[in-house]
Amino acid sequence: MDLLTALDALFVEFEQALAGAASLESLEALRVDALGRKGRLARIMSRLPELAAQARPAAGQKANSVKERCTALFEERANALLAARESAALKRFDPTLPGRTPWRGSLHPTTLITEEICAVFTAMGFDIVSGPEVEHDYYNFEALNMPAAHPARDMQDTLYITGQMLLRTHTSPVQVRSMLVRRPPLSVIAPGKVYRRDSDVTHTPMFHQIEGLVVGNLINFAHLRGTLTTFVCAVFGSRTKVRFRPSFFPFTEPSAEVDISCSLCGGTGHVAGGPCRVCKATGWVEILGCGMVDPTVFAAVDYPDSVSGFAFGMGVERVAMIRYGINDLRMFFENDTRFLTQFVRG
Ligand code: PHE
């Protein structure tokens, strides 16, 4: 077959073959076979030297036009197959099938318990306030009746940034800041992060506290007791017992620590397997520190002698551990989603 006839034959056969191809894959195989680098067209054209020199340009032009027409046919056919494939997929689509529910994130237990505690206090009329985590020594210690070299500073292993600036060791500086910008009466609650140079199984260098402060005329220890008992019953259940134990904080006088009956053993100190590990068989767990604001603190913020008030501070992770029965503090910081997704808004 001479070269020009071979080119015509290639086109005719390619056209027929395309018509019979049922898939994009076989279509592509046909294209490679006919037009590919080692395909039929290339083989035919390798015979170009057989032609007389003056016949070659015409043969080259014919080859190009065959190639173009084949390519156009191929594209037309490929588009038709693609469209058919899509409409078949559309027919298979069943809009009555249930959808795939997207995975929903959940709030961290620290966030959940903070929100819950704050809600209990805002319901009692407290305002939520906040203060800086990078704090001046004055607000963290000095104004809270802990002058330089006060031994109570050792109770809180402080992370200093510069000589006077530090990462706040507790939320109590927010008490001071609130009193400096507000006049009594006031009742505020301050949730936030606090930092201490402390890291072991039961301590992390950063944890959360919630501080509370009430100042007014004739505020007394009974108000403190009533407020905190209301809080305990709201968060841990109305049958929870509350006990106030004398304690010491430089910024409160008198001071107390609050224990609640252990929610794991119900205050008995014993569980089925033996002594309760959560309360170390005592039936009680400590949840917060509190007291009547020391007059020295009121003097630092220039409040009149006539006011009195109470303050309290609690560790949020600690409250969450008791509330949710979590026995390992590290769980709060590892961000294991198997742990985190177990908590939902109560
Ligand atoms: N700031 C104290 C602490 O971190 C807790 C506390 C706050 C105690 C308010 C009494 C009053 O240990």
XYZ file of C-alpha atoms and ligand atoms in Angstrom:
358
model
C 0.000 0.000 0.000
C 1.486 3.336 -0.896
C 2.011 5.883 1.808
C -0.913 8.182 0.961
C -3.376 5.299 0.806
C -2.017 4.020 4.121
C -2.780 7.412 5.658
C -6.362 7.317 4.372
C -6.763 3.765 5.663
C -5.440 4.792 9.071
C -8.121 7.454 9.404
C -10.967 5.178 8.292
C -9.926 2.374 10.603
C -9.359 4.711 13.522
C -12.845 6.146 13.037
C -14.389 2.641 13.037
C -12.392 1.499 16.052
C -13.396 4.589 18.028
C -17.057 3.923 17.359
C -16.666 0.487 18.934
C -14.734 1.617 22.042
C -16.933 1.516 25.129
C -14.606 2.957 27.764
C -12.263 5.906 28.152
C -9.446 3.444 28.768
C -9.905 1.562 25.496
C -10.336 4.889 23.691
C -6.981 6.017 25.006
C -5.373 2.709 23.993
C -6.627 3.250 20.425
C -5.250 6.771 20.359
C -1.810 5.635 21.507
C -1.871 2.810 18.993
C -2.675 5.156 16.103
C -1.066 8.477 17.005
C 1.463 7.657 19.734
C 5.181 8.112 19.273
C 5.612 4.529 18.092
C 2.078 4.247 16.667
C 0.791 3.558 13.170
C 1.050 7.159 11.960
C 4.690 7.356 13.027
C 5.438 4.040 11.313
C 3.807 5.189 8.071
C 5.700 8.445 8.115
C 8.987 6.657 8.681
C 8.565 5.518 5.088
C 8.677 9.145 3.820
C 12.133 8.674 2.218
C 10.472 6.161 -0.169
C 8.749 9.081 -1.882
C 10.272 11.301 -4.478
C 11.494 14.541 -2.962
C 8.823 16.713 -4.611
C 5.985 14.442 -3.318
C 7.111 14.628 0.308
C 5.604 18.032 1.331
C 2.133 16.931 0.210
C 2.503 13.665 2.149
C 3.590 15.616 5.241
C 0.536 17.876 4.984
C -1.748 14.881 4.607
C -0.192 13.247 7.655
C -0.855 16.406 9.678
C -4.444 16.632 8.565
C -5.031 12.919 9.372
C -3.553 13.493 12.798
C -5.753 16.532 13.427
C -8.917 14.796 12.280
C -8.129 11.704 14.351
C -7.492 13.863 17.423
C -10.754 15.775 16.948
C -12.660 12.505 16.638
C -10.950 11.130 19.704
C -11.878 14.196 21.790
C -15.443 14.185 20.598
C -15.822 10.523 21.501
C -14.040 10.929 24.853
C -16.320 13.821 25.811
C -19.369 11.798 24.924
C -18.168 8.899 27.092
C -17.408 11.234 29.991
C -20.858 12.788 29.809
C -22.440 9.332 29.753
C -20.398 8.296 32.760
C -21.542 11.367 34.716
C -25.190 10.935 33.915
C -24.969 7.267 34.950
C -23.453 8.356 38.259
C -26.245 10.873 38.688
C -28.812 8.153 38.120
C -27.150 6.031 40.812
C -27.288 8.944 43.290
C -30.056 8.266 45.767
C -31.060 11.423 47.606
C -33.156 9.419 50.064
C -30.082 7.726 51.588
C -29.170 9.063 55.037
C -26.297 11.561 54.898
C -22.914 11.038 56.451
C -22.891 13.075 59.663
C -19.794 15.247 59.799
C -17.559 14.637 62.834
C -18.279 17.260 65.451
C -15.640 18.591 67.780
C -16.354 18.900 71.483
C -15.415 21.398 74.125
C -12.479 20.587 76.379
C -13.552 19.423 79.863
C -11.668 22.386 81.352
C -13.777 24.732 79.215
C -16.977 22.867 80.042
C -16.460 22.920 83.801
C -15.329 26.583 83.702
C -18.519 27.523 81.865
C -20.606 25.498 84.296
C -19.013 27.051 87.376
C -19.253 30.569 85.938
C -22.936 29.988 85.137
C -23.607 29.038 88.765
C -22.015 32.267 89.955
C -23.494 34.576 87.310
C -26.906 33.210 88.331
C -26.079 34.502 91.830
C -25.264 37.951 90.409
C -21.485 37.739 89.913
C -19.792 39.466 86.947
C -17.106 37.622 84.990
C -13.826 39.562 84.842
C -10.320 38.804 83.618
C -6.763 40.024 84.001
C -3.355 39.526 82.377
C -1.399 36.287 82.667
C 1.874 38.195 82.548
C 1.529 40.082 85.785
C 3.427 42.598 87.862
C 4.777 41.485 91.212
C 2.655 44.200 92.822
C -0.688 42.640 91.861
C 0.387 39.027 92.274
C 2.054 39.459 95.681
C 2.590 42.938 97.100
C -1.024 44.185 97.104
C -2.129 40.805 98.419
C -0.238 41.297 101.642
C 2.850 39.420 100.472
C 5.652 42.000 100.497
C 9.109 41.063 99.170
C 10.721 38.304 101.219
C 7.363 37.272 102.667
C 7.681 33.559 103.390
C 4.278 32.843 101.807
C 5.790 33.599 98.394
C 7.561 30.257 98.686
C 4.177 28.508 98.681
C 3.941 29.342 94.985
C 6.983 28.529 92.863
C 6.980 31.575 90.646
C 8.071 31.786 87.017
C 9.687 35.211 86.668
C 10.058 37.001 83.345
C 12.078 39.941 84.567
C 12.750 41.190 88.100
C 9.228 42.533 88.586
C 7.240 40.779 85.876
C 6.083 37.207 86.317
C 3.544 34.674 85.137
C 0.723 34.997 87.636
C 0.784 32.170 90.165
C -2.905 32.507 90.987
C -5.993 34.418 89.851
C -5.988 36.551 93.016
C -4.294 39.536 91.265
C -7.579 39.931 89.376
C -9.198 40.665 92.783
C -6.825 43.587 93.204
C -7.314 44.851 89.642
C -11.108 44.624 89.982
C -11.113 46.592 93.222
C -8.898 49.273 91.699
C -11.382 49.940 88.887
C -14.675 49.363 90.729
C -16.143 50.727 93.918
C -17.981 48.479 96.384
C -20.391 46.745 96.429
C -19.073 44.272 93.900
C -19.129 40.575 93.222
C -16.844 39.188 90.535
C -15.605 35.858 89.350
C -12.302 35.560 87.450
C -11.481 32.383 85.521
C -8.076 31.985 83.898
C -4.715 30.317 83.442
C -2.108 30.363 86.192
C 1.526 29.216 86.194
C 3.827 27.609 88.722
C 7.283 26.055 88.511
C 5.940 22.671 89.328
C 5.652 19.557 87.209
C 4.911 16.018 88.322
C 2.063 13.515 88.205
C -0.284 15.805 90.133
C 1.060 19.227 89.057
C 1.403 20.920 85.676
C 3.266 24.198 85.089
C 0.060 25.744 83.733
C -3.383 25.088 85.138
C -6.660 26.952 85.548
C -8.187 28.682 88.528
C -11.405 30.498 89.227
C -11.257 33.314 91.711
C -14.258 34.873 93.389
C -14.588 38.129 95.309
C -17.509 39.783 97.074
C -17.172 43.167 98.775
C -19.868 45.254 100.415
C -21.214 46.449 103.716
C -21.677 43.831 106.424
C -20.457 40.929 104.275
C -19.581 38.148 106.707
C -18.429 34.553 106.875
C -22.017 33.270 106.696
C -22.300 34.830 103.232
C -19.101 33.045 102.254
C -20.422 29.765 103.577
C -23.794 30.149 101.927
C -22.353 31.157 98.552
C -19.847 28.308 98.443
C -22.343 25.725 99.681
C -24.730 26.818 96.912
C -21.908 26.428 94.403
C -20.945 22.955 95.675
C -24.533 21.703 95.586
C -25.053 23.082 92.062
C -21.940 21.438 90.651
C -21.673 18.238 92.701
C -25.270 17.542 93.632
C -27.498 18.723 96.464
C -26.603 15.826 98.760
C -22.899 16.746 98.807
C -21.618 17.613 102.287
C -19.405 20.680 102.734
C -16.798 21.206 105.440
C -14.764 24.328 106.211
C -11.313 23.749 107.694
C -9.199 26.546 109.185
C -6.249 27.429 106.963
C -3.946 30.295 106.086
C -3.619 32.712 103.176
C -1.815 36.061 103.521
C -4.689 37.944 101.838
C -7.584 36.531 103.869
C -8.307 36.445 107.594
C -9.758 34.183 108.771
C -8.958 31.700 106.032
C -10.382 28.277 105.326
C -10.097 25.362 102.989
C -13.271 23.741 101.768
C -13.675 19.983 101.562
C -16.619 18.197 100.022
C -17.761 14.647 100.627
C -16.016 12.387 98.119
C -18.241 11.826 95.113
C -16.596 8.492 94.260
C -17.253 6.687 97.570
C -20.136 8.913 98.671
C -18.145 10.061 101.688
C -17.755 6.597 103.189
C -14.059 6.306 102.384
C -14.589 2.848 100.924
C -15.455 1.459 97.520
C -16.217 -2.139 96.554
C -12.535 -2.976 95.992
C -11.344 -1.501 99.317
C -10.295 1.952 100.493
C -11.260 4.869 98.181
C -8.235 6.150 96.233
C -9.750 9.531 95.385
C -10.160 10.675 99.003
C -7.486 8.348 100.385
C -10.188 6.689 102.497
C -10.986 9.908 104.371
C -14.386 10.468 102.722
C -13.464 14.104 101.967
C -11.711 15.910 99.108
C -10.359 19.448 99.185
C -11.697 21.731 96.466
C -10.902 25.328 97.281
C -9.322 27.970 99.483
C -11.209 30.971 100.817
C -11.519 33.550 103.547
C -12.562 37.039 104.577
C -10.509 39.637 102.679
C -7.681 40.886 104.902
C -8.003 44.636 105.747
C -4.453 45.122 104.453
C -5.695 44.233 100.955
C -8.519 46.776 101.202
C -5.980 49.380 102.295
C -3.821 48.605 99.227
C -6.747 49.402 96.916
C -7.893 52.384 98.938
C -11.245 50.968 100.015
C -12.881 52.463 103.134
C -12.511 50.651 106.487
C -16.251 50.137 106.620
C -16.330 47.483 103.861
C -15.827 43.797 104.307
C -15.718 40.939 101.854
C -14.798 37.391 101.090
C -12.690 35.735 98.422
C -12.177 32.212 97.203
C -10.069 30.427 94.645
C -10.303 26.976 93.163
C -8.346 24.811 90.755
C -10.495 24.098 87.703
C -8.783 20.817 86.722
C -9.207 19.634 90.289
C -12.928 20.386 90.274
C -13.248 18.664 86.869
C -11.375 15.579 88.119
C -13.732 15.168 91.054
C -16.814 16.053 89.039
C -16.078 13.723 86.096
C -14.166 11.032 88.012
C -10.898 11.608 86.103
C -7.955 10.187 88.014
C -5.003 11.456 85.991
C -4.253 15.183 85.649
C -2.152 14.570 82.529
C -5.322 13.668 80.607
C -6.226 17.371 80.498
C -3.084 18.311 78.614
C -2.439 15.395 76.262
C -5.255 16.274 73.837
C -6.160 12.655 73.168
C -9.458 12.902 71.297
C -10.605 9.544 72.735
C -10.602 11.314 76.096
C -11.793 14.736 74.973
C -14.850 13.567 73.030
C -16.352 11.944 76.117
C -17.421 15.279 77.544
C -20.615 16.985 76.545
C -22.378 19.999 77.901
C -24.381 18.793 80.910
N -5.038 32.264 95.596
C -5.098 31.103 96.455
C -4.247 30.003 95.849
O -3.948 30.029 94.684
C -6.510 30.612 96.608
C -7.374 31.598 97.359
C -8.047 32.597 96.668
C -7.481 31.537 98.735
C -8.848 33.499 97.362
C -8.280 32.416 99.409
C -8.950 33.398 98.729
O -3.845 29.077 96.520
